[in-house]
Amino acid sequence: MAAHVKSGGAVSRRLVSLKTVLQFAVICSSVFSLTYVDGASLPSGACYWRQGSLINHIPTGPTEDLQHCRFVVRDPGFLDLLGLSPKIVEFVKTDAHEGAVWYPDQNELYFSSNRIALANGGSRADLKKVNLKTGGVTVLSAAPTDVPNGMVLDNNGDLLVCQQGSKTQGGFIQRVNLKTGKKSVVADNWFGVPFNSPNDAVVRSDGSIWFTDPSYGSVQGFRSAPKVNNQVYRISPSGVVDAIADGFTQPNGLAFSHDEKRLYVTDTGFALGQGSFDVTRPHSITVFDIGADGLLSNRRLFASVGVYDGSSVGLGIPDGIKVDTMERVYVATVDGVQVFAQSGKPLGLIRQSGVANMGFAGKGLDTMYMLNGTGISYVKLKMKASGLKYASMS
């Protein structure tokens, strides 16, 4: 009898053990079948991200095959942005690198091409626009030595273009009247020192223009050696240029928070140019507080950018940056557009290879257009872009 009881106890323990295993399996199944915590399935094309282990040979990244995962979820808050049926649409194939500025008067998106090497050793790039209704692309006339990069609409609807300069001419901020085509120089120096290679710009509600000035023109061989550190500048409404921040390796994209109390600046120092990289240099986003006098303080790290999907080894290249009215931050990088909460918490990835910049368009400012060098794609989101004063008035 004692032996029989012992056997029955062993069976009971085995049943309990089996029950525990099955419960664990159900939990794992719930996680890896991509079921959200409230029981609702993720949208089609979305999957979760997981922390893996190099030692245990568990990949870090999406929990599903990349072919079936265009939206990688790190935090449930990302689902509020995606909505029920997000979809990335390949809009037009064209050489599209920087800009993505919506001009609502004509429903056109302005952008710049990749740099084009010239036979004389110089470089140029095209300023282009695409009609968002027809998909027709137009190349705009420009000086043969122009190398436009980032751009933004000012509060009056003029296009401000970061011209990177050449061996014979320094970089400058150019204004283009989109109604007349007239061009003018807004600023081309700081205390008589020429800019390096103006990269990206934003406009504050007071009309001041803020822009980054890295040395990529020199690094890439089409601009003379820098005569000043790589800085961030502000041009006052009266045209006076002041340096407002330094200490970056290669300051790149910049954006104001929705309430204009913070400034975000990306640093792509990790990318040396010509396809080479230095892992000891920044691949990060810095945030500053903006005082009532317009001066910056309380510099701190907002995020160090990695790669979600394993498309490159570990380190991201945070380039263009935008903010929405809910203070979420959008960053263009090698695996697509990464989205962060105001706190810096990663929310998720809109996966599109090699995005350099993005912009928002449409009546609700809720359609994000992404530029990745070979084309323009878009996705409609549950949000409204911030910092687009002229477009908001349309």
mmCIF file of C-alpha atoms in Angstrom:
data_model
loop_
_atom_site.group_PDB
_atom_site.id
_atom_site.type_symbol
_atom_site.label_atom_id
_atom_site.label_comp_id
_atom_site.label_asym_id
_atom_site.label_seq_id
_atom_site.Cartn_x
_atom_site.Cartn_y
_atom_site.Cartn_z
ATOM 1 C CA MET A 1 0.000 0.000 0.000
ATOM 2 C CA ALA A 2 2.770 2.383 0.898
ATOM 3 C CA ALA A 3 4.426 1.680 -2.431
ATOM 4 C CA HIS A 4 1.132 2.328 -4.237
ATOM 5 C CA VAL A 5 0.658 5.661 -2.449
ATOM 6 C CA LYS A 6 4.197 6.642 -3.336
ATOM 7 C CA SER A 7 3.557 5.812 -6.975
ATOM 8 C CA GLY A 8 0.316 7.826 -6.947
ATOM 9 C CA GLY A 9 2.159 10.797 -5.399
ATOM 10 C CA ALA A 10 4.762 10.629 -8.121
ATOM 11 C CA VAL A 11 2.007 10.593 -10.745
ATOM 12 C CA SER A 12 0.348 13.566 -9.033
ATOM 13 C CA ARG A 13 3.612 15.473 -8.999
ATOM 14 C CA ARG A 14 4.156 14.648 -12.678
ATOM 15 C CA LEU A 15 0.651 15.950 -13.479
ATOM 16 C CA VAL A 16 1.319 19.163 -11.589
ATOM 17 C CA SER A 17 4.632 19.505 -13.403
ATOM 18 C CA LEU A 18 2.928 18.888 -16.747
ATOM 19 C CA LYS A 19 0.266 21.471 -15.888
ATOM 20 C CA THR A 20 2.986 23.998 -15.096
ATOM 21 C CA VAL A 21 4.706 23.285 -18.405
ATOM 22 C CA LEU A 22 1.422 23.674 -20.294
ATOM 23 C CA GLN A 23 0.673 26.956 -18.534
ATOM 24 C CA PHE A 24 4.123 28.216 -19.481
ATOM 25 C CA ALA A 25 3.552 27.073 -23.056
ATOM 26 C CA VAL A 26 0.268 28.980 -23.192
ATOM 27 C CA ILE A 27 2.022 32.115 -21.935
ATOM 28 C CA CYS A 28 4.798 31.722 -24.519
ATOM 29 C CA SER A 29 2.221 31.061 -27.226
ATOM 30 C CA SER A 30 0.395 34.227 -26.220
ATOM 31 C CA VAL A 31 3.577 36.267 -26.489
ATOM 32 C CA PHE A 32 4.989 34.776 -29.636
ATOM 33 C CA SER A 33 1.694 34.649 -31.533
ATOM 34 C CA LEU A 34 1.783 38.427 -31.059
ATOM 35 C CA THR A 35 -1.322 38.836 -28.976
ATOM 36 C CA TYR A 36 -1.607 42.176 -27.198
ATOM 37 C CA VAL A 37 -2.046 42.246 -23.434
ATOM 38 C CA ASP A 38 -5.791 42.914 -23.619
ATOM 39 C CA GLY A 39 -6.292 39.950 -25.949
ATOM 40 C CA ALA A 40 -6.490 41.927 -29.198
ATOM 41 C CA SER A 41 -4.176 40.867 -32.002
ATOM 42 C CA LEU A 42 -1.570 43.205 -33.382
ATOM 43 C CA PRO A 43 -2.290 44.895 -36.714
ATOM 44 C CA SER A 44 -1.320 43.023 -39.844
ATOM 45 C CA GLY A 45 2.347 43.556 -40.621
ATOM 46 C CA ALA A 46 3.259 44.288 -36.992
ATOM 47 C CA CYS A 47 5.311 42.207 -34.581
ATOM 48 C CA TYR A 48 6.959 42.552 -31.212
ATOM 49 C CA TRP A 49 10.636 43.239 -30.565
ATOM 50 C CA ARG A 50 12.541 41.100 -28.061
ATOM 51 C CA GLN A 51 15.806 41.356 -26.159
ATOM 52 C CA GLY A 52 17.992 38.428 -27.176
ATOM 53 C CA SER A 53 21.247 36.971 -25.906
ATOM 54 C CA LEU A 54 24.551 36.636 -27.715
ATOM 55 C CA ILE A 55 25.754 33.928 -25.332
ATOM 56 C CA ASN A 56 22.560 31.906 -25.639
ATOM 57 C CA HIS A 57 22.271 32.498 -29.398
ATOM 58 C CA ILE A 58 18.884 34.216 -29.176
ATOM 59 C CA PRO A 59 18.554 36.981 -31.794
ATOM 60 C CA THR A 60 17.714 40.466 -30.581
ATOM 61 C CA GLY A 61 15.079 42.034 -32.789
ATOM 62 C CA PRO A 62 11.653 41.321 -34.308
ATOM 63 C CA THR A 63 9.943 38.129 -33.210
ATOM 64 C CA GLU A 64 8.796 37.392 -36.759
ATOM 65 C CA ASP A 65 10.422 37.163 -40.167
ATOM 66 C CA LEU A 66 11.212 40.634 -41.524
ATOM 67 C CA GLN A 67 9.205 39.904 -44.646
ATOM 68 C CA HIS A 68 6.057 39.893 -42.516
ATOM 69 C CA CYS A 69 6.978 42.663 -40.088
ATOM 70 C CA ARG A 70 6.987 46.313 -41.186
ATOM 71 C CA PHE A 71 6.059 47.725 -37.767
ATOM 72 C CA VAL A 72 8.156 46.574 -34.809
ATOM 73 C CA VAL A 73 6.506 47.172 -31.423
ATOM 74 C CA ARG A 74 8.635 47.809 -28.342
ATOM 75 C CA ASP A 75 5.969 49.477 -26.225
ATOM 76 C CA PRO A 76 2.153 49.175 -26.322
ATOM 77 C CA GLY A 77 1.935 52.956 -26.784
ATOM 78 C CA PHE A 78 3.197 52.433 -30.338
ATOM 79 C CA LEU A 79 -0.128 50.807 -31.249
ATOM 80 C CA ASP A 80 -1.977 54.068 -30.565
ATOM 81 C CA LEU A 81 0.097 55.623 -33.333
ATOM 82 C CA LEU A 82 -0.334 52.788 -35.842
ATOM 83 C CA GLY A 83 -4.090 52.365 -35.683
ATOM 84 C CA LEU A 84 -5.887 49.211 -36.817
ATOM 85 C CA SER A 85 -4.448 48.739 -40.300
ATOM 86 C CA PRO A 86 -1.196 50.614 -40.954
ATOM 87 C CA LYS A 87 0.360 50.159 -44.376
ATOM 88 C CA ILE A 88 3.549 51.423 -45.980
ATOM 89 C CA VAL A 89 2.906 52.467 -49.581
ATOM 90 C CA GLU A 90 5.758 52.709 -52.103
ATOM 91 C CA PHE A 91 4.796 56.014 -53.724
ATOM 92 C CA VAL A 92 7.414 56.850 -56.352
ATOM 93 C CA LYS A 93 10.870 55.684 -57.396
ATOM 94 C CA THR A 94 13.250 58.626 -57.581
ATOM 95 C CA ASP A 95 16.572 59.821 -56.197
ATOM 96 C CA ALA A 96 15.259 61.293 -52.924
ATOM 97 C CA HIS A 97 17.626 61.974 -50.050
ATOM 98 C CA GLU A 98 16.734 64.939 -47.827
ATOM 99 C CA GLY A 99 13.946 67.435 -47.264
ATOM 100 C CA ALA A 100 10.424 65.991 -47.521
ATOM 101 C CA VAL A 101 8.797 69.418 -47.087
ATOM 102 C CA TRP A 102 5.107 69.711 -47.913
ATOM 103 C CA TYR A 103 3.930 72.825 -49.768
ATOM 104 C CA PRO A 104 0.162 72.756 -49.226
ATOM 105 C CA ASP A 105 -0.675 75.446 -51.817
ATOM 106 C CA GLN A 106 0.167 73.019 -54.638
ATOM 107 C CA ASN A 107 0.102 69.719 -52.713
ATOM 108 C CA GLU A 108 3.783 69.179 -53.531
ATOM 109 C CA LEU A 109 6.634 67.658 -51.562
ATOM 110 C CA TYR A 110 10.075 69.277 -51.951
ATOM 111 C CA PHE A 111 13.281 67.310 -51.490
ATOM 112 C CA SER A 112 16.925 67.079 -52.550
ATOM 113 C CA SER A 113 18.688 64.297 -54.412
ATOM 114 C CA ASN A 114 21.782 62.399 -53.446
ATOM 115 C CA ARG A 115 25.035 64.137 -54.232
ATOM 116 C CA ILE A 116 26.151 63.831 -57.866
ATOM 117 C CA ALA A 117 29.911 63.766 -58.526
ATOM 118 C CA LEU A 118 31.084 66.030 -61.377
ATOM 119 C CA ALA A 119 33.879 65.375 -63.858
ATOM 120 C CA ASN A 120 35.870 68.339 -62.499
ATOM 121 C CA GLY A 121 35.960 66.818 -59.017
ATOM 122 C CA GLY A 122 33.117 68.947 -57.702
ATOM 123 C CA SER A 123 29.625 67.940 -56.686
ATOM 124 C CA ARG A 124 26.057 69.010 -57.139
ATOM 125 C CA ALA A 125 22.614 67.828 -56.108
ATOM 126 C CA ASP A 126 19.164 68.445 -57.505
ATOM 127 C CA LEU A 127 16.341 70.307 -55.811
ATOM 128 C CA LYS A 128 13.177 68.417 -56.753
ATOM 129 C CA LYS A 129 9.463 68.263 -56.062
ATOM 130 C CA VAL A 130 6.788 65.604 -56.453
ATOM 131 C CA ASN A 131 3.073 66.175 -56.916
ATOM 132 C CA LEU A 132 1.361 64.125 -54.212
ATOM 133 C CA LYS A 133 -1.729 63.567 -56.348
ATOM 134 C CA THR A 134 -0.115 62.485 -59.620
ATOM 135 C CA GLY A 135 3.320 61.288 -58.476
ATOM 136 C CA GLY A 136 4.969 63.424 -61.132
ATOM 137 C CA VAL A 137 8.541 64.467 -60.244
ATOM 138 C CA THR A 138 10.033 67.807 -61.360
ATOM 139 C CA VAL A 139 13.704 68.822 -61.199
ATOM 140 C CA LEU A 140 14.016 72.530 -60.444
ATOM 141 C CA SER A 141 16.623 74.710 -62.095
ATOM 142 C CA ALA A 142 19.619 75.492 -59.899
ATOM 143 C CA ALA A 143 23.222 76.644 -60.091
ATOM 144 C CA PRO A 144 25.520 73.835 -61.318
ATOM 145 C CA THR A 145 27.478 73.933 -58.064
ATOM 146 C CA ASP A 146 24.464 73.841 -55.717
ATOM 147 C CA VAL A 147 24.450 70.995 -53.199
ATOM 148 C CA PRO A 148 21.096 71.328 -51.403
ATOM 149 C CA ASN A 149 20.428 69.140 -48.391
ATOM 150 C CA GLY A 150 17.785 69.671 -45.690
ATOM 151 C CA MET A 151 15.025 72.247 -46.007
ATOM 152 C CA VAL A 152 11.958 73.689 -44.297
ATOM 153 C CA LEU A 153 9.108 76.092 -45.023
ATOM 154 C CA ASP A 154 9.291 79.376 -43.158
ATOM 155 C CA ASN A 155 6.208 80.867 -41.542
ATOM 156 C CA ASN A 156 5.315 82.714 -44.758
ATOM 157 C CA GLY A 157 5.516 79.657 -47.013
ATOM 158 C CA ASP A 158 8.953 80.316 -48.519
ATOM 159 C CA LEU A 159 11.328 77.364 -48.819
ATOM 160 C CA LEU A 160 14.549 77.595 -46.788
ATOM 161 C CA VAL A 161 17.263 75.340 -48.240
ATOM 162 C CA CYS A 162 20.525 74.278 -46.594
ATOM 163 C CA GLN A 163 23.112 74.712 -49.356
ATOM 164 C CA GLN A 164 26.281 72.815 -48.424
ATOM 165 C CA GLY A 165 28.742 74.840 -50.481
ATOM 166 C CA SER A 166 31.635 73.848 -52.727
ATOM 167 C CA LYS A 167 35.415 74.165 -52.981
ATOM 168 C CA THR A 168 35.020 77.787 -54.049
ATOM 169 C CA GLN A 169 31.954 78.859 -52.087
ATOM 170 C CA GLY A 170 30.958 78.376 -48.481
ATOM 171 C CA GLY A 171 27.692 76.907 -47.372
ATOM 172 C CA PHE A 172 24.653 79.134 -46.931
ATOM 173 C CA ILE A 173 20.951 79.237 -46.095
ATOM 174 C CA GLN A 174 18.915 80.019 -49.191
ATOM 175 C CA ARG A 175 15.360 81.331 -49.407
ATOM 176 C CA VAL A 176 13.209 80.315 -52.384
ATOM 177 C CA ASN A 177 9.900 82.081 -53.011
ATOM 178 C CA LEU A 178 7.791 79.171 -54.266
ATOM 179 C CA LYS A 179 5.288 81.481 -55.958
ATOM 180 C CA THR A 180 7.821 83.463 -58.004
ATOM 181 C CA GLY A 181 10.915 81.230 -57.971
ATOM 182 C CA LYS A 182 13.049 84.130 -56.705
ATOM 183 C CA LYS A 183 16.077 83.039 -54.654
ATOM 184 C CA SER A 184 18.067 84.940 -52.050
ATOM 185 C CA VAL A 185 20.760 84.319 -49.441
ATOM 186 C CA VAL A 186 19.535 84.445 -45.844
ATOM 187 C CA ALA A 187 22.948 83.924 -44.184
ATOM 188 C CA ASP A 188 26.365 82.604 -45.199
ATOM 189 C CA ASN A 189 28.715 83.326 -42.282
ATOM 190 C CA TRP A 190 29.167 83.669 -38.546
ATOM 191 C CA PHE A 191 31.371 86.648 -37.587
ATOM 192 C CA GLY A 192 32.802 86.571 -41.100
ATOM 193 C CA VAL A 193 33.655 82.860 -40.930
ATOM 194 C CA PRO A 194 31.969 80.803 -43.684
ATOM 195 C CA PHE A 195 29.672 77.985 -42.700
ATOM 196 C CA ASN A 196 30.874 74.421 -43.199
ATOM 197 C CA SER A 197 28.014 72.453 -44.787
ATOM 198 C CA PRO A 198 24.571 73.476 -43.497
ATOM 199 C CA ASN A 199 22.586 70.276 -43.147
ATOM 200 C CA ASP A 200 19.081 70.753 -41.761
ATOM 201 C CA ALA A 201 16.910 73.631 -40.540
ATOM 202 C CA VAL A 202 13.800 74.376 -38.506
ATOM 203 C CA VAL A 203 11.811 77.576 -37.988
ATOM 204 C CA ARG A 204 10.454 78.686 -34.628
ATOM 205 C CA SER A 205 7.110 80.441 -34.260
ATOM 206 C CA ASP A 206 8.935 83.765 -33.728
ATOM 207 C CA GLY A 207 10.435 83.457 -37.220
ATOM 208 C CA SER A 208 13.978 82.592 -36.127
ATOM 209 C CA ILE A 209 15.795 79.970 -38.220
ATOM 210 C CA TRP A 210 17.854 77.286 -36.466
ATOM 211 C CA PHE A 211 20.206 74.993 -38.391
ATOM 212 C CA THR A 212 22.999 72.463 -38.015
ATOM 213 C CA ASP A 213 26.390 72.890 -39.667
ATOM 214 C CA PRO A 214 28.474 69.677 -39.776
ATOM 215 C CA SER A 215 31.592 69.204 -41.903
ATOM 216 C CA TYR A 216 30.300 66.485 -44.231
ATOM 217 C CA GLY A 217 31.136 68.566 -47.313
ATOM 218 C CA SER A 218 34.804 68.462 -46.396
ATOM 219 C CA VAL A 219 34.630 64.807 -45.298
ATOM 220 C CA GLN A 220 33.075 63.874 -48.633
ATOM 221 C CA GLY A 221 35.608 65.903 -50.610
ATOM 222 C CA PHE A 222 33.472 68.602 -52.252
ATOM 223 C CA ARG A 223 33.994 71.364 -49.679
ATOM 224 C CA SER A 224 37.181 73.005 -48.402
ATOM 225 C CA ALA A 225 38.452 72.319 -44.879
ATOM 226 C CA PRO A 226 36.282 73.728 -42.055
ATOM 227 C CA LYS A 227 37.253 77.081 -40.555
ATOM 228 C CA VAL A 228 35.075 76.656 -37.471
ATOM 229 C CA ASN A 229 33.783 73.880 -35.214
ATOM 230 C CA ASN A 230 30.660 71.979 -36.187
ATOM 231 C CA GLN A 231 27.966 74.031 -34.464
ATOM 232 C CA VAL A 232 24.242 74.714 -34.294
ATOM 233 C CA TYR A 233 23.213 78.255 -35.273
ATOM 234 C CA ARG A 234 20.234 80.548 -34.908
ATOM 235 C CA ILE A 235 19.375 83.308 -37.384
ATOM 236 C CA SER A 236 17.237 86.007 -35.772
ATOM 237 C CA PRO A 237 14.281 87.508 -37.663
ATOM 238 C CA SER A 238 16.534 90.510 -38.339
ATOM 239 C CA GLY A 239 19.223 88.288 -39.896
ATOM 240 C CA VAL A 240 21.824 88.140 -37.091
ATOM 241 C CA VAL A 241 23.615 84.783 -36.784
ATOM 242 C CA ASP A 242 24.545 83.338 -33.368
ATOM 243 C CA ALA A 243 26.070 79.983 -32.440
ATOM 244 C CA ILE A 244 23.792 78.380 -29.852
ATOM 245 C CA ALA A 245 25.381 74.951 -29.310
ATOM 246 C CA ASP A 246 28.610 73.076 -30.003
ATOM 247 C CA GLY A 247 30.294 69.942 -28.677
ATOM 248 C CA PHE A 248 28.890 67.723 -31.432
ATOM 249 C CA THR A 249 30.880 65.512 -33.764
ATOM 250 C CA GLN A 250 28.489 65.873 -36.723
ATOM 251 C CA PRO A 251 25.261 67.698 -35.776
ATOM 252 C CA ASN A 252 22.617 66.673 -38.272
ATOM 253 C CA GLY A 253 18.830 66.817 -37.805
ATOM 254 C CA LEU A 254 17.060 69.115 -35.368
ATOM 255 C CA ALA A 255 13.510 69.714 -34.159
ATOM 256 C CA PHE A 256 11.608 71.684 -31.555
ATOM 257 C CA SER A 257 9.257 70.060 -29.112
ATOM 258 C CA HIS A 258 5.617 70.908 -29.743
ATOM 259 C CA ASP A 259 5.644 73.541 -26.975
ATOM 260 C CA GLU A 260 9.028 74.875 -28.245
ATOM 261 C CA LYS A 261 10.548 74.474 -24.795
ATOM 262 C CA ARG A 262 13.078 71.861 -25.947
ATOM 263 C CA LEU A 263 15.427 71.407 -28.892
ATOM 264 C CA TYR A 264 16.434 67.974 -30.169
ATOM 265 C CA VAL A 265 19.651 67.558 -32.173
ATOM 266 C CA THR A 266 20.893 64.347 -33.774
ATOM 267 C CA ASP A 267 24.605 63.536 -34.026
ATOM 268 C CA THR A 268 25.719 61.206 -36.826
ATOM 269 C CA GLY A 269 29.420 61.299 -35.979
ATOM 270 C CA PHE A 270 29.427 57.484 -36.132
ATOM 271 C CA ALA A 271 29.133 57.771 -39.929
ATOM 272 C CA LEU A 272 32.436 59.049 -41.292
ATOM 273 C CA GLY A 273 31.226 59.221 -44.885
ATOM 274 C CA GLN A 274 32.140 57.148 -47.931
ATOM 275 C CA GLY A 275 30.686 54.067 -46.230
ATOM 276 C CA SER A 276 33.087 54.024 -43.270
ATOM 277 C CA PHE A 277 32.201 54.177 -39.563
ATOM 278 C CA ASP A 278 33.780 54.748 -36.150
ATOM 279 C CA VAL A 279 32.003 52.941 -33.317
ATOM 280 C CA THR A 280 33.555 55.259 -30.723
ATOM 281 C CA ARG A 281 31.717 58.281 -32.129
ATOM 282 C CA PRO A 282 28.120 59.404 -31.479
ATOM 283 C CA HIS A 283 24.945 57.883 -32.931
ATOM 284 C CA SER A 284 22.666 59.755 -30.577
ATOM 285 C CA ILE A 285 20.052 62.418 -29.947
ATOM 286 C CA THR A 286 20.731 65.285 -27.558
ATOM 287 C CA VAL A 287 17.998 67.433 -26.024
ATOM 288 C CA PHE A 288 18.273 70.947 -24.565
ATOM 289 C CA ASP A 289 15.873 73.160 -22.660
ATOM 290 C CA ILE A 290 15.118 76.486 -24.371
ATOM 291 C CA GLY A 291 14.915 79.506 -22.080
ATOM 292 C CA ALA A 292 12.626 82.499 -22.445
ATOM 293 C CA ASP A 293 15.614 84.348 -23.945
ATOM 294 C CA GLY A 294 16.103 81.636 -26.592
ATOM 295 C CA LEU A 295 19.304 80.316 -25.025
ATOM 296 C CA LEU A 296 19.900 76.621 -24.454
ATOM 297 C CA SER A 297 20.595 74.873 -21.145
ATOM 298 C CA ASN A 298 20.437 71.479 -19.407
ATOM 299 C CA ARG A 299 22.040 69.504 -22.208
ATOM 300 C CA ARG A 300 21.381 65.763 -21.849
ATOM 301 C CA LEU A 301 21.155 62.513 -23.762
ATOM 302 C CA PHE A 302 17.683 61.838 -25.151
ATOM 303 C CA ALA A 303 18.475 58.524 -26.855
ATOM 304 C CA SER A 304 21.368 56.496 -28.217
ATOM 305 C CA VAL A 305 20.130 54.959 -31.461
ATOM 306 C CA GLY A 306 20.639 51.306 -32.310
ATOM 307 C CA VAL A 307 19.188 49.092 -35.039
ATOM 308 C CA TYR A 308 15.954 47.192 -34.401
ATOM 309 C CA ASP A 309 15.934 44.735 -37.273
ATOM 310 C CA GLY A 310 19.511 43.482 -37.629
ATOM 311 C CA SER A 311 19.922 45.125 -41.041
ATOM 312 C CA SER A 312 23.269 46.501 -39.848
ATOM 313 C CA VAL A 313 25.399 45.806 -36.823
ATOM 314 C CA GLY A 314 23.958 47.414 -33.746
ATOM 315 C CA LEU A 315 24.468 51.127 -34.250
ATOM 316 C CA GLY A 316 22.025 53.474 -35.938
ATOM 317 C CA ILE A 317 22.575 56.724 -37.812
ATOM 318 C CA PRO A 318 19.970 59.171 -36.458
ATOM 319 C CA ASP A 319 19.484 61.666 -39.277
ATOM 320 C CA GLY A 320 16.256 63.615 -39.752
ATOM 321 C CA ILE A 321 14.061 64.205 -36.707
ATOM 322 C CA LYS A 322 10.451 65.362 -36.267
ATOM 323 C CA VAL A 323 7.948 65.770 -33.409
ATOM 324 C CA ASP A 324 4.157 65.451 -33.208
ATOM 325 C CA THR A 325 1.597 67.308 -31.123
ATOM 326 C CA MET A 326 1.664 64.514 -28.520
ATOM 327 C CA GLU A 327 5.421 65.154 -28.133
ATOM 328 C CA ARG A 328 6.428 61.841 -29.695
ATOM 329 C CA VAL A 329 9.788 62.029 -31.462
ATOM 330 C CA TYR A 330 10.407 60.475 -34.904
ATOM 331 C CA VAL A 331 13.958 59.721 -36.041
ATOM 332 C CA ALA A 332 15.068 58.623 -39.513
ATOM 333 C CA THR A 333 17.809 56.002 -39.451
ATOM 334 C CA VAL A 334 19.179 52.964 -41.270
ATOM 335 C CA ASP A 335 16.294 50.609 -40.429
ATOM 336 C CA GLY A 336 13.465 53.094 -40.926
ATOM 337 C CA VAL A 337 11.804 55.607 -38.627
ATOM 338 C CA GLN A 338 12.168 54.970 -34.910
ATOM 339 C CA VAL A 339 9.602 56.534 -32.599
ATOM 340 C CA PHE A 340 10.228 57.637 -29.011
ATOM 341 C CA ALA A 341 8.023 58.959 -26.242
ATOM 342 C CA GLN A 342 8.760 62.423 -24.836
ATOM 343 C CA SER A 343 10.660 60.725 -21.997
ATOM 344 C CA GLY A 344 13.044 59.046 -24.469
ATOM 345 C CA LYS A 345 11.387 55.631 -24.073
ATOM 346 C CA PRO A 346 11.547 53.676 -27.366
ATOM 347 C CA LEU A 347 8.076 52.935 -28.727
ATOM 348 C CA GLY A 348 8.742 51.148 -31.979
ATOM 349 C CA LEU A 349 10.008 51.122 -35.549
ATOM 350 C CA ILE A 350 8.352 51.847 -38.884
ATOM 351 C CA ARG A 351 10.606 49.622 -40.935
ATOM 352 C CA GLN A 352 11.876 50.997 -44.249
ATOM 353 C CA SER A 353 15.521 50.519 -45.177
ATOM 354 C CA GLY A 354 17.883 53.480 -45.238
ATOM 355 C CA VAL A 355 15.594 56.391 -44.387
ATOM 356 C CA ALA A 356 17.530 59.673 -44.305
ATOM 357 C CA ASN A 357 14.629 61.996 -43.621
ATOM 358 C CA MET A 358 10.879 62.200 -43.506
ATOM 359 C CA GLY A 359 8.162 64.827 -43.498
ATOM 360 C CA PHE A 360 4.436 65.079 -42.921
ATOM 361 C CA ALA A 361 1.707 66.096 -45.338
ATOM 362 C CA GLY A 362 -2.042 66.071 -45.811
ATOM 363 C CA LYS A 363 -4.846 68.103 -44.317
ATOM 364 C CA GLY A 364 -4.442 66.391 -40.953
ATOM 365 C CA LEU A 365 -0.612 66.436 -41.128
ATOM 366 C CA ASP A 366 -0.858 62.722 -40.398
ATOM 367 C CA THR A 367 0.780 61.133 -43.459
ATOM 368 C CA MET A 368 4.507 60.533 -43.127
ATOM 369 C CA TYR A 369 6.579 60.552 -46.312
ATOM 370 C CA MET A 370 9.941 58.764 -46.031
ATOM 371 C CA LEU A 371 12.988 59.325 -48.258
ATOM 372 C CA ASN A 372 15.572 56.547 -48.558
ATOM 373 C CA GLY A 373 17.737 57.498 -51.528
ATOM 374 C CA THR A 374 15.922 55.434 -54.129
ATOM 375 C CA GLY A 375 12.311 56.405 -53.575
ATOM 376 C CA ILE A 376 9.557 57.991 -51.536
ATOM 377 C CA SER A 377 7.111 55.929 -49.490
ATOM 378 C CA TYR A 378 4.382 56.919 -47.092
ATOM 379 C CA VAL A 379 2.276 55.669 -44.193
ATOM 380 C CA LYS A 380 -0.825 57.230 -42.663
ATOM 381 C CA LEU A 381 -0.687 57.423 -38.855
ATOM 382 C CA LYS A 382 -2.905 58.372 -35.915
ATOM 383 C CA MET A 383 -1.175 61.659 -35.100
ATOM 384 C CA LYS A 384 -0.620 65.265 -36.162
ATOM 385 C CA ALA A 385 2.805 66.672 -36.945
ATOM 386 C CA SER A 386 4.126 69.656 -35.025
ATOM 387 C CA GLY A 387 6.213 72.661 -36.058
ATOM 388 C CA LEU A 388 4.592 73.188 -39.470
ATOM 389 C CA LYS A 389 3.052 76.620 -38.981
ATOM 390 C CA TYR A 390 2.406 77.459 -42.632
ATOM 391 C CA ALA A 391 1.025 74.014 -43.450
ATOM 392 C CA SER A 392 -1.183 74.140 -40.359
ATOM 393 C CA MET A 393 -2.846 77.287 -41.671
ATOM 394 C CA SER A 394 -3.831 75.707 -44.990
#
